[in-house]
Amino acid sequence: MTQTKFDLWRKCWEDYLLGKQENPDGDYEQLVIASVDRMAEKDLDFQGFGDESECTISTPIFGLRAKAVAYRTRGSRFYRDQEVFREVLDGLEDFYRTTYNTENAPDRTENWWLFEIGAPLRILDILVLFHDDLDDPDAWIKKYTDVILHFRDAYKSSSHGKPETGANLMWKCHILLLTGILRREEEWIDWANAQLPTLLRYSKALNIPRMGKIYDDGFYPDGSFIQHYMFSYTGGYGKHFLSILSGDLFAFRGQECLRLPDENREFLFRMVMEAYLPLLYKGHMMDVCRGREPSRYWCEDDAAGALVLRALLYLLEVLPENEARKLAGHLKEQLALPETRKKLFYDFHPSAEYFASPSLAERLRALDESDAPMAAPLTGHYNFGVMCKPVHRTARYAFAVSMYSKNIACYEKLMLECNRFWHMSDGATYLYTGSGSSYSGDFYATADMQRLSGTTVERSPHREDDPYFSWYLPEARSVYAFAGGATLGNAGIAGQQYRGQGSGKDRTLEVRKSWFMFENEIICLGSGISSPTDNPVETIILNDRLTDGNSAFRVVTSEDELLLAEGEETVVQTDRLFVSKAPEKDGNGYLFPGGAEVHILLQHRRGTWNSAKINPNHLSENTYLTAWLSHGTHPENASYAYAILPALSEEAWQAAAERPAFEIIENSVNAHAVKHLAENLTGVNFWQETPYACAGIECSTQASVLFDEKTLAVADPTKQDREISLRIMAEPDFAATVDTKGSDGNTFVLKYAPKAAHIR
């Protein structure tokens, strides 16, 4: 039979899945083969359609796809094994007979994703991988793609009847593109090409009756990626988006079946640099941007990071030379650690998407052979204002804060996931140093989820029994709008006002929190902490998983090293704390201006992922070092102040404690203000909606402000399109009015002038 363009395009996708396989004995190839075999050996226990939460992973189609890859991978012990070939086809037929057909399919509102996305992705790959070995490939293709096209309506998903957006539309574009190629039908290919450009442009805020302001799915100018209208998802749905798109761009490069305009390709590269890379730390994708995916045992932050890095490796082949060279430098920096490279080839479970395949080994070898110089660690302050997730990066560490607002929900409790994520956005902070592995290793299966670092919480003994907040209802969002901050140079500030969960679903805890993020210090302030309940209120300074099962750690105060007994709470009055963990050379310092009573607990904890996501039941264990400040019960306008000094030596910590580089100017219900003496920067979060003066500046309403002697940076953290009037009380006075309409919390930067300015 004469080869058609459709046959060529099918081979392009096969080459993406399998690569050339010219060197099966290579080091990278051996890692791939080990992963492929491991996935093929894991049979999922298919129980048919149960409840909504489990049917996505209780289907055999994931395992069948894994076996199909192994069947075509040279060096795999399943390579060309006819028993495996028959097992996959028999399993596919059984899946068709019992589940995936047009006659007796269950109500897809239970799980439309399986029918319209999950199953088609795997079935299409199997049809491509097995095509040349099938007696009648066209009959197989028609049988299964007829079902795909029966459920194809990418504009109106059966679950909610509105247009698909974001990653869901990206998935469906790929599915119909590959369906058109296999069926040799142009209309589906044309449809995919018509939709793809709509995904590679900025999205906009929406105003929905009874829901108020929410965000349409997709990218925003500040680098945020939103899915489900109220959740930060760069490392979740955004990870899927990038994985599918990079695969298509790589597989069909130079082919007319994929017609993506240059401006959309340029947009994609911009998002790689502005949306994805700032959230990657040494191969770990930060949990603040992963929606509900941190509750998935098969996709912790290192696994999510590996998937994003894989996608970026394929993108290298399709970017213009200068852009590819720049990205290659960043990938070399991300993959500098041997353990990060090894994880690039590791898949934990058949439910993990986009398995490592032989072509991945070839892509990493191409990166190694590239003469692009390794980039320096990414530095700067990234205010993902739409997501309410600021990220601060220096050459030594990265720091992220998870907040929520009137527009962004606190957590996504859906499909039995995030069962215990009550305080995930109550100012939870994530500090990345060294290898960045603090939040993997079964962190969410074992951590005390009422003591996440950075949070101020009412600690309830009955929290496990409390009903969750339905993500699509107002209760999941804050009653206050303030959640954001400002950026000036590499420095940034953030603030959040929220009403925290007390007893049951009652929100009774009042809190105002700020973070002032500089090169060497992060100053954390809290005020207005009030609660009417009998629950003790705590502010958590740190909740560190001691990695590598290590007991080699030191906790030092101003007086001496503490000897902690496991399970026994220690209380110390101190103005400083230093924590170092082997094998890291340096540690993290903490300063408490004026002194504080610090509670410290070394605790060995056991737990299962059932507490975060149903399945599996295996027991996990970790040891945690936790420190907190107690506000007691029934606090009224309590406050706290401490500074984090990440990734420094004990000697540098002691020197910083003796001569702090910062001064706390105000910590009240009216304003939080800090002056950094070394960097000559002053930051203020104004909480009042009426004019208020603090730190030499007067502000007309709520705002975040950073300024030095020449420059003023201001943002509206409420994202309420306010007009902000400011006056710096100096000689001469400097006044400005900033119209923040449509800015979504982004920063306006003004240069000082001797006369008033009006900025719009």
Short mmCIF file of C-alpha atoms in Angstrom, two decimals, residues 84-527:
data_model
loop_
_atom_site.label_atom_id
_atom_site.label_comp_id
_atom_site.label_asym_id
_atom_site.label_seq_id
_atom_site.Cartn_x
_atom_site.Cartn_y
_atom_site.Cartn_z
CA VAL A 84 1.62 -9.31 26.09
CA PHE A 85 0.31 -8.42 22.64
CA ARG A 86 -2.74 -10.64 23.12
CA GLU A 87 -3.22 -9.50 26.73
CA VAL A 88 -3.40 -5.86 25.62
CA LEU A 89 -5.84 -6.57 22.79
CA ASP A 90 -8.02 -8.80 24.96
CA GLY A 91 -8.02 -6.16 27.67
CA LEU A 92 -8.95 -3.49 25.15
CA GLU A 93 -11.84 -5.59 23.89
CA ASP A 94 -13.05 -6.28 27.40
CA PHE A 95 -12.88 -2.55 28.20
CA TYR A 96 -14.97 -1.90 25.08
CA ARG A 97 -17.50 -4.58 25.93
CA THR A 98 -18.01 -3.63 29.57
CA THR A 99 -17.40 0.10 29.65
CA TYR A 100 -16.14 2.11 26.72
CA ASN A 101 -18.88 1.93 24.10
CA THR A 102 -21.83 4.00 22.91
CA GLU A 103 -24.60 1.64 24.00
CA ASN A 104 -24.23 0.84 27.67
CA ALA A 105 -21.87 3.55 28.92
CA PRO A 106 -22.78 4.86 32.38
CA ASP A 107 -23.88 8.38 33.04
CA ARG A 108 -20.74 10.31 32.18
CA THR A 109 -21.56 13.11 34.56
CA GLU A 110 -19.99 10.75 37.12
CA ASN A 111 -16.69 11.02 35.30
CA TRP A 112 -16.82 12.63 31.90
CA TRP A 113 -13.02 13.02 31.95
CA LEU A 114 -12.45 9.27 31.57
CA PHE A 115 -14.66 9.02 28.49
CA GLU A 116 -13.62 12.19 26.74
CA ILE A 117 -9.95 12.44 27.74
CA GLY A 118 -8.41 9.74 29.93
CA ALA A 119 -9.40 6.65 27.94
CA PRO A 120 -8.97 8.20 24.45
CA LEU A 121 -5.40 9.31 25.26
CA ARG A 122 -4.38 5.73 26.12
CA ILE A 123 -6.42 3.99 23.42
CA LEU A 124 -4.98 6.16 20.66
CA ASP A 125 -1.43 5.43 21.79
CA ILE A 126 -2.15 1.69 21.78
CA LEU A 127 -3.59 1.90 18.27
CA VAL A 128 -0.46 3.69 17.07
CA LEU A 129 1.95 1.34 18.83
CA PHE A 130 0.18 -1.83 17.63
CA HIS A 131 -0.86 -0.55 14.18
CA ASP A 132 1.61 -2.51 12.07
CA ASP A 133 1.01 -5.76 13.99
CA LEU A 134 -2.79 -5.76 13.70
CA ASP A 135 -4.46 -7.97 11.11
CA ASP A 136 -6.96 -5.26 10.21
CA PRO A 137 -5.77 -1.97 11.74
CA ASP A 138 -8.45 0.12 10.03
CA ALA A 139 -11.21 -1.96 11.64
CA TRP A 140 -9.64 -1.51 15.08
CA ILE A 141 -9.23 2.21 14.48
CA LYS A 142 -12.82 2.68 13.35
CA LYS A 143 -14.26 0.68 16.24
CA TYR A 144 -12.53 2.69 18.97
CA THR A 145 -12.46 6.12 17.34
CA ASP A 146 -16.19 5.84 16.68
CA VAL A 147 -16.56 5.84 20.46
CA ILE A 148 -14.11 8.73 20.80
CA LEU A 149 -16.07 10.78 18.27
CA HIS A 150 -19.32 9.89 19.99
CA PHE A 151 -17.96 11.67 23.05
CA ARG A 152 -16.00 14.30 21.12
CA ASP A 153 -17.89 17.52 21.82
CA ALA A 154 -15.01 19.58 23.11
CA TYR A 155 -17.14 22.69 23.30
CA LYS A 156 -19.76 21.31 25.65
CA SER A 157 -18.47 18.74 28.07
CA SER A 158 -21.17 16.39 29.23
CA SER A 159 -20.46 17.31 32.83
CA HIS A 160 -21.23 21.00 32.81
CA GLY A 161 -22.46 22.05 29.38
CA LYS A 162 -20.08 24.97 28.84
CA PRO A 163 -17.11 25.42 26.52
CA GLU A 164 -13.97 23.51 27.43
CA THR A 165 -10.93 25.60 28.26
CA GLY A 166 -7.35 25.26 29.47
CA ALA A 167 -5.81 21.81 29.73
CA ASN A 168 -9.12 20.06 29.00
CA LEU A 169 -9.29 21.71 25.59
CA MET A 170 -5.58 21.00 24.99
CA TRP A 171 -6.21 17.31 25.64
CA LYS A 172 -9.16 17.28 23.27
CA CYS A 173 -7.22 19.06 20.54
CA HIS A 174 -4.59 16.33 20.71
CA ILE A 175 -7.21 13.56 20.79
CA LEU A 176 -9.01 14.82 17.70
CA LEU A 177 -5.73 15.56 15.92
CA LEU A 178 -4.60 11.95 16.40
CA THR A 179 -8.08 10.62 15.66
CA GLY A 180 -8.08 12.50 12.35
CA ILE A 181 -4.65 11.12 11.49
CA LEU A 182 -5.63 7.52 12.22
CA ARG A 183 -8.99 7.79 10.41
CA ARG A 184 -7.44 9.80 7.54
CA GLU A 185 -10.10 12.48 8.04
CA GLU A 186 -9.00 16.11 7.70
CA GLU A 187 -11.96 17.66 9.51
CA TRP A 188 -10.74 16.60 12.95
CA ILE A 189 -7.22 17.80 12.21
CA ASP A 190 -8.63 21.13 11.03
CA TRP A 191 -10.74 21.42 14.17
CA ALA A 192 -7.71 20.92 16.42
CA ASN A 193 -5.69 23.49 14.51
CA ALA A 194 -8.51 25.99 14.79
CA GLN A 195 -8.68 25.59 18.58
CA LEU A 196 -4.99 25.49 19.50
CA PRO A 197 -4.29 29.22 19.03
CA THR A 198 -7.09 30.10 21.45
CA LEU A 199 -5.09 28.39 24.21
CA LEU A 200 -1.91 30.37 23.63
CA ARG A 201 -3.11 33.83 24.56
CA TYR A 202 -3.97 35.54 27.80
CA SER A 203 -7.23 34.74 29.55
CA LYS A 204 -9.49 37.23 31.31
CA ALA A 205 -11.40 37.60 34.55
CA LEU A 206 -15.10 36.72 34.48
CA ASN A 207 -18.07 37.98 36.44
CA ILE A 208 -20.55 35.16 36.97
CA PRO A 209 -23.95 35.67 38.62
CA ARG A 210 -23.94 34.42 42.22
CA MET A 211 -20.20 33.64 41.96
CA GLY A 212 -18.79 37.12 41.43
CA LYS A 213 -15.35 37.66 39.94
CA ILE A 214 -13.52 34.48 38.97
CA TYR A 215 -10.89 33.72 36.34
CA ASP A 216 -11.30 31.94 33.04
CA ASP A 217 -8.94 29.00 32.61
CA GLY A 218 -5.53 29.65 31.12
CA PHE A 219 -2.53 31.97 31.38
CA TYR A 220 -2.43 35.53 32.71
CA PRO A 221 0.07 38.36 32.14
CA ASP A 222 1.69 37.84 35.55
CA GLY A 223 2.48 34.19 34.69
CA SER A 224 -0.45 32.68 36.60
CA PHE A 225 -2.18 29.61 35.19
CA ILE A 226 -5.76 29.04 36.35
CA GLN A 227 -8.00 26.00 35.95
CA HIS A 228 -11.47 25.50 37.38
CA TYR A 229 -11.76 29.29 37.67
CA MET A 230 -10.42 29.61 41.22
CA PHE A 231 -7.24 27.52 41.50
CA SER A 232 -3.53 27.89 40.79
CA TYR A 233 -2.67 25.00 38.50
CA THR A 234 0.60 25.67 36.63
CA GLY A 235 2.05 22.45 38.03
CA GLY A 236 -1.21 20.50 37.65
CA TYR A 237 -3.43 21.16 34.67
CA GLY A 238 -0.68 23.44 33.35
CA LYS A 239 1.71 20.50 33.51
CA HIS A 240 -0.70 18.43 31.41
CA PHE A 241 -1.14 21.32 28.99
CA LEU A 242 2.62 21.61 28.48
CA SER A 243 3.19 17.85 28.26
CA ILE A 244 0.61 17.35 25.51
CA LEU A 245 1.52 20.47 23.54
CA SER A 246 5.27 19.86 23.64
CA GLY A 247 4.72 16.27 22.47
CA ASP A 248 2.61 17.41 19.53
CA LEU A 249 5.04 20.17 18.57
CA PHE A 250 7.96 17.75 18.72
CA ALA A 251 6.27 14.85 16.94
CA PHE A 252 4.79 16.90 14.11
CA ARG A 253 7.58 19.48 13.68
CA GLY A 254 7.82 20.44 10.05
CA GLN A 255 4.55 18.64 9.23
CA GLU A 256 1.48 20.40 7.88
CA CYS A 257 -0.86 18.53 10.21
CA LEU A 258 0.06 20.95 13.02
CA ARG A 259 -0.31 24.57 12.01
CA LEU A 260 0.45 26.76 15.01
CA PRO A 261 1.11 30.44 14.14
CA ASP A 262 4.46 31.97 15.10
CA GLU A 263 2.88 34.42 17.55
CA ASN A 264 1.43 31.49 19.51
CA ARG A 265 4.79 29.73 19.60
CA GLU A 266 6.36 32.95 20.90
CA PHE A 267 3.67 33.14 23.56
CA LEU A 268 4.45 29.57 24.62
CA PHE A 269 8.14 30.35 25.11
CA ARG A 270 7.24 33.45 27.12
CA MET A 271 5.09 31.32 29.40
CA VAL A 272 7.86 28.74 29.78
CA MET A 273 10.10 31.51 31.09
CA GLU A 274 7.51 33.44 33.11
CA ALA A 275 5.00 30.81 34.25
CA TYR A 276 6.82 27.48 34.56
CA LEU A 277 10.51 28.03 35.33
CA PRO A 278 9.98 30.31 38.37
CA LEU A 279 7.98 27.50 39.99
CA LEU A 280 10.63 24.81 39.44
CA TYR A 281 13.32 24.34 42.07
CA LYS A 282 15.97 21.71 41.30
CA GLY A 283 13.41 19.53 39.59
CA HIS A 284 10.63 20.05 42.15
CA MET A 285 7.39 21.71 41.06
CA MET A 286 6.19 23.92 43.89
CA ASP A 287 3.04 22.69 45.60
CA VAL A 288 1.52 26.19 45.74
CA CYS A 289 0.75 25.90 42.01
CA ARG A 290 -0.49 22.29 41.81
CA GLY A 291 -4.15 22.63 42.81
CA ARG A 292 -5.32 19.37 44.34
CA GLU A 293 -2.47 17.28 42.90
CA PRO A 294 -0.30 17.40 46.07
CA SER A 295 -2.77 14.85 47.49
CA ARG A 296 -1.84 12.26 44.82
CA TYR A 297 0.65 9.72 46.11
CA TRP A 298 1.89 8.95 42.60
CA CYS A 299 2.65 12.57 41.75
CA GLU A 300 4.54 14.38 44.48
CA ASP A 301 6.42 17.57 43.68
CA ASP A 302 9.49 15.76 42.31
CA ALA A 303 7.34 13.62 39.98
CA ALA A 304 5.43 16.70 38.79
CA GLY A 305 8.71 18.50 38.25
CA ALA A 306 10.07 15.57 36.22
CA LEU A 307 7.02 15.70 33.93
CA VAL A 308 7.49 19.42 33.30
CA LEU A 309 11.22 18.95 32.65
CA ARG A 310 10.46 16.13 30.18
CA ALA A 311 8.09 18.42 28.29
CA LEU A 312 10.71 21.17 28.16
CA LEU A 313 13.31 18.75 26.80
CA TYR A 314 11.06 18.03 23.82
CA LEU A 315 10.38 21.74 23.35
CA LEU A 316 14.10 22.34 22.83
CA GLU A 317 13.79 20.73 19.42
CA VAL A 318 11.10 23.11 18.16
CA LEU A 319 12.14 26.51 19.52
CA PRO A 320 14.20 29.03 17.55
CA GLU A 321 17.93 28.66 18.16
CA ASN A 322 18.35 31.57 20.59
CA GLU A 323 15.32 30.58 22.67
CA ALA A 324 16.33 26.91 22.67
CA ARG A 325 19.82 27.82 23.84
CA LYS A 326 18.45 29.92 26.69
CA LEU A 327 16.06 27.17 27.78
CA ALA A 328 18.82 24.54 27.53
CA GLY A 329 20.89 26.54 30.01
CA HIS A 330 18.04 26.55 32.51
CA LEU A 331 17.41 22.83 32.02
CA LYS A 332 21.07 22.07 32.72
CA GLU A 333 20.78 24.01 35.96
CA GLN A 334 17.56 22.21 36.95
CA LEU A 335 19.09 18.81 36.17
CA ALA A 336 22.48 19.43 37.75
CA LEU A 337 21.86 17.07 40.68
CA PRO A 338 22.27 13.34 39.86
CA GLU A 339 19.12 12.43 41.82
CA THR A 340 17.07 14.89 39.76
CA ARG A 341 18.27 13.29 36.53
CA LYS A 342 17.47 9.84 37.83
CA LYS A 343 13.93 10.91 38.76
CA LEU A 344 13.47 12.18 35.23
CA PHE A 345 13.22 8.53 34.16
CA TYR A 346 11.22 7.24 37.09
CA ASP A 347 7.47 6.58 36.90
CA PHE A 348 5.84 5.48 40.12
CA HIS A 349 2.47 4.20 38.96
CA PRO A 350 0.58 3.56 35.70
CA SER A 351 -1.71 6.43 36.68
CA ALA A 352 1.27 8.74 36.24
CA GLU A 353 0.80 10.47 32.92
CA TYR A 354 3.23 10.57 30.00
CA PHE A 355 5.58 7.74 30.88
CA ALA A 356 9.29 7.99 30.33
CA SER A 357 9.87 6.53 26.86
CA PRO A 358 12.97 5.70 24.78
CA SER A 359 12.74 9.05 22.99
CA LEU A 360 13.28 10.82 26.32
CA ALA A 361 16.74 9.27 26.65
CA GLU A 362 17.64 10.73 23.27
CA ARG A 363 16.39 14.18 24.26
CA LEU A 364 18.45 14.25 27.46
CA ARG A 365 21.54 13.12 25.58
CA ALA A 366 20.97 15.95 23.11
CA LEU A 367 20.90 18.39 26.03
CA ASP A 368 24.17 16.96 27.35
CA GLU A 369 25.77 17.43 23.95
CA SER A 370 24.53 21.00 23.61
CA ASP A 371 27.17 23.70 24.05
CA ALA A 372 24.68 25.97 25.81
CA PRO A 373 26.24 27.12 29.11
CA MET A 374 24.48 26.21 32.33
CA ALA A 375 22.35 29.10 33.55
CA ALA A 376 22.73 30.56 37.01
CA PRO A 377 19.92 29.76 39.46
CA LEU A 378 16.84 31.81 38.67
CA THR A 379 16.55 34.87 40.93
CA GLY A 380 13.91 37.52 41.45
CA HIS A 381 10.52 38.10 43.03
CA TYR A 382 7.54 36.72 41.12
CA ASN A 383 4.16 38.02 42.16
CA PHE A 384 1.64 35.60 40.68
CA GLY A 385 -1.12 37.97 41.69
CA VAL A 386 -4.03 36.24 39.98
CA MET A 387 -3.17 32.95 41.73
CA CYS A 388 -2.39 34.71 45.07
CA LYS A 389 0.95 32.84 45.15
CA PRO A 390 4.10 35.00 45.49
CA VAL A 391 7.44 33.27 44.85
CA HIS A 392 10.78 34.71 45.98
CA ARG A 393 14.05 33.34 44.60
CA THR A 394 17.70 34.01 45.37
CA ALA A 395 20.83 32.12 44.37
CA ARG A 396 20.64 30.15 47.66
CA TYR A 397 16.94 29.43 48.22
CA ALA A 398 13.37 29.81 47.02
CA PHE A 399 10.35 30.76 49.10
CA ALA A 400 6.66 30.58 48.22
CA VAL A 401 3.43 31.56 49.97
CA SER A 402 -0.03 30.07 49.41
CA MET A 403 -2.91 32.51 49.97
CA TYR A 404 -6.56 32.74 48.96
CA SER A 405 -8.93 35.65 48.40
CA LYS A 406 -12.42 36.64 47.30
CA ASN A 407 -11.54 35.33 43.84
CA ILE A 408 -9.26 32.36 44.56
CA ALA A 409 -10.52 29.43 46.68
CA CYS A 410 -8.65 28.04 49.68
CA TYR A 411 -8.33 24.49 48.30
CA GLU A 412 -10.02 22.23 45.79
CA LYS A 413 -11.82 19.41 47.55
CA LEU A 414 -12.93 17.25 44.64
CA MET A 415 -13.15 13.53 43.88
CA LEU A 416 -12.09 12.60 47.43
CA GLU A 417 -8.83 14.52 47.03
CA CYS A 418 -7.43 17.12 49.43
CA ASN A 419 -9.36 15.61 52.34
CA ARG A 420 -7.06 17.21 54.93
CA PHE A 421 -5.93 20.35 53.14
CA TRP A 422 -7.92 22.67 55.38
CA HIS A 423 -5.13 25.22 55.85
CA MET A 424 -3.30 24.87 52.53
CA SER A 425 -3.85 28.55 51.70
CA ASP A 426 -3.89 30.05 55.18
CA GLY A 427 -0.52 31.62 54.48
CA ALA A 428 1.28 28.28 54.15
CA THR A 429 4.93 28.87 53.31
CA TYR A 430 7.34 26.63 51.41
CA LEU A 431 11.10 27.05 51.81
CA TYR A 432 13.36 25.32 49.29
CA THR A 433 17.07 24.92 50.02
CA GLY A 434 19.69 22.32 49.21
CA SER A 435 18.17 19.55 47.08
CA GLY A 436 14.65 20.95 47.56
CA SER A 437 13.25 17.60 48.69
CA SER A 438 11.44 18.69 51.87
CA TYR A 439 7.90 18.26 50.50
CA SER A 440 8.20 14.89 48.78
CA GLY A 441 8.85 11.56 50.50
CA ASP A 442 5.22 11.08 51.65
CA PHE A 443 5.05 14.57 53.17
CA TYR A 444 1.25 14.91 52.89
CA ALA A 445 0.64 11.38 54.12
CA THR A 446 2.46 12.05 57.38
CA ALA A 447 2.55 15.79 58.11
CA ASP A 448 0.42 17.41 60.81
CA MET A 449 -1.86 19.31 58.43
CA GLN A 450 -2.87 21.72 61.18
CA ARG A 451 0.76 22.78 61.50
CA LEU A 452 1.84 23.75 58.00
CA SER A 453 4.71 26.24 58.05
CA GLY A 454 3.62 29.88 57.95
CA THR A 455 -0.02 29.31 58.85
CA THR A 456 -1.95 30.79 61.75
CA VAL A 457 -4.67 28.31 62.72
CA GLU A 458 -7.21 27.36 65.33
CA ARG A 459 -6.02 23.89 66.27
CA SER A 460 -9.15 21.77 66.51
CA PRO A 461 -9.18 18.19 67.88
CA HIS A 462 -12.22 17.53 65.68
CA ARG A 463 -10.87 18.92 62.40
CA GLU A 464 -10.91 15.49 60.74
CA ASP A 465 -14.68 15.38 61.22
CA ASP A 466 -15.35 18.90 59.97
CA PRO A 467 -17.23 19.22 56.68
CA TYR A 468 -15.15 20.53 53.80
CA PHE A 469 -15.66 23.77 51.90
CA SER A 470 -17.33 23.19 48.52
CA TRP A 471 -14.91 24.80 46.11
CA TYR A 472 -17.57 26.33 43.87
CA LEU A 473 -19.42 28.07 46.70
CA PRO A 474 -18.52 31.38 48.36
CA GLU A 475 -17.53 29.60 51.58
CA ALA A 476 -14.36 28.34 49.88
CA ARG A 477 -13.22 31.89 49.24
CA SER A 478 -12.20 34.61 51.65
CA VAL A 479 -14.56 37.20 53.01
CA TYR A 480 -11.65 39.62 52.55
CA ALA A 481 -10.13 40.71 49.27
CA PHE A 482 -6.59 41.44 50.52
CA ALA A 483 -4.25 38.72 49.21
CA GLY A 484 -1.29 39.91 47.16
CA GLY A 485 1.64 42.28 47.18
CA ALA A 486 4.17 44.44 45.37
CA THR A 487 7.53 43.91 43.69
CA LEU A 488 10.52 46.23 43.38
CA GLY A 489 13.66 44.87 41.77
CA ASN A 490 14.41 41.51 43.36
CA ALA A 491 12.50 42.33 46.56
CA GLY A 492 8.82 41.82 47.26
CA ILE A 493 6.13 41.99 49.91
CA ALA A 494 2.89 40.08 50.29
CA GLY A 495 -0.05 40.28 52.64
CA GLN A 496 -3.20 38.35 53.37
CA GLN A 497 -6.25 39.00 55.51
CA TYR A 498 -8.47 36.01 56.12
CA ARG A 499 -11.00 34.49 58.45
CA GLY A 500 -9.80 31.02 59.35
CA GLN A 501 -11.69 27.85 60.12
CA GLY A 502 -12.70 27.52 63.76
CA SER A 503 -15.15 24.77 64.68
CA GLY A 504 -17.01 22.88 61.97
CA LYS A 505 -17.46 25.10 58.94
CA ASP A 506 -17.53 28.28 61.01
CA ARG A 507 -14.88 30.80 60.08
CA THR A 508 -14.06 32.63 63.28
CA LEU A 509 -10.30 33.26 63.37
CA GLU A 510 -9.34 36.79 62.28
CA VAL A 511 -5.80 37.15 60.90
CA ARG A 512 -3.66 39.70 59.06
CA LYS A 513 -0.34 38.33 57.77
CA SER A 514 2.59 39.85 55.87
CA TRP A 515 5.86 38.64 54.38
CA PHE A 516 8.70 41.04 53.49
CA MET A 517 11.08 39.20 51.19
CA PHE A 518 14.64 40.43 50.68
CA GLU A 519 17.94 38.86 49.61
CA ASN A 520 18.90 37.31 52.94
CA GLU A 521 15.80 37.66 55.10
CA ILE A 522 12.07 37.05 55.04
CA ILE A 523 10.33 39.06 57.75
CA CYS A 524 6.98 37.60 58.83
CA LEU A 525 4.43 39.75 60.67
CA GLY A 526 0.95 38.98 61.97
CA SER A 527 -1.61 41.11 63.78
#
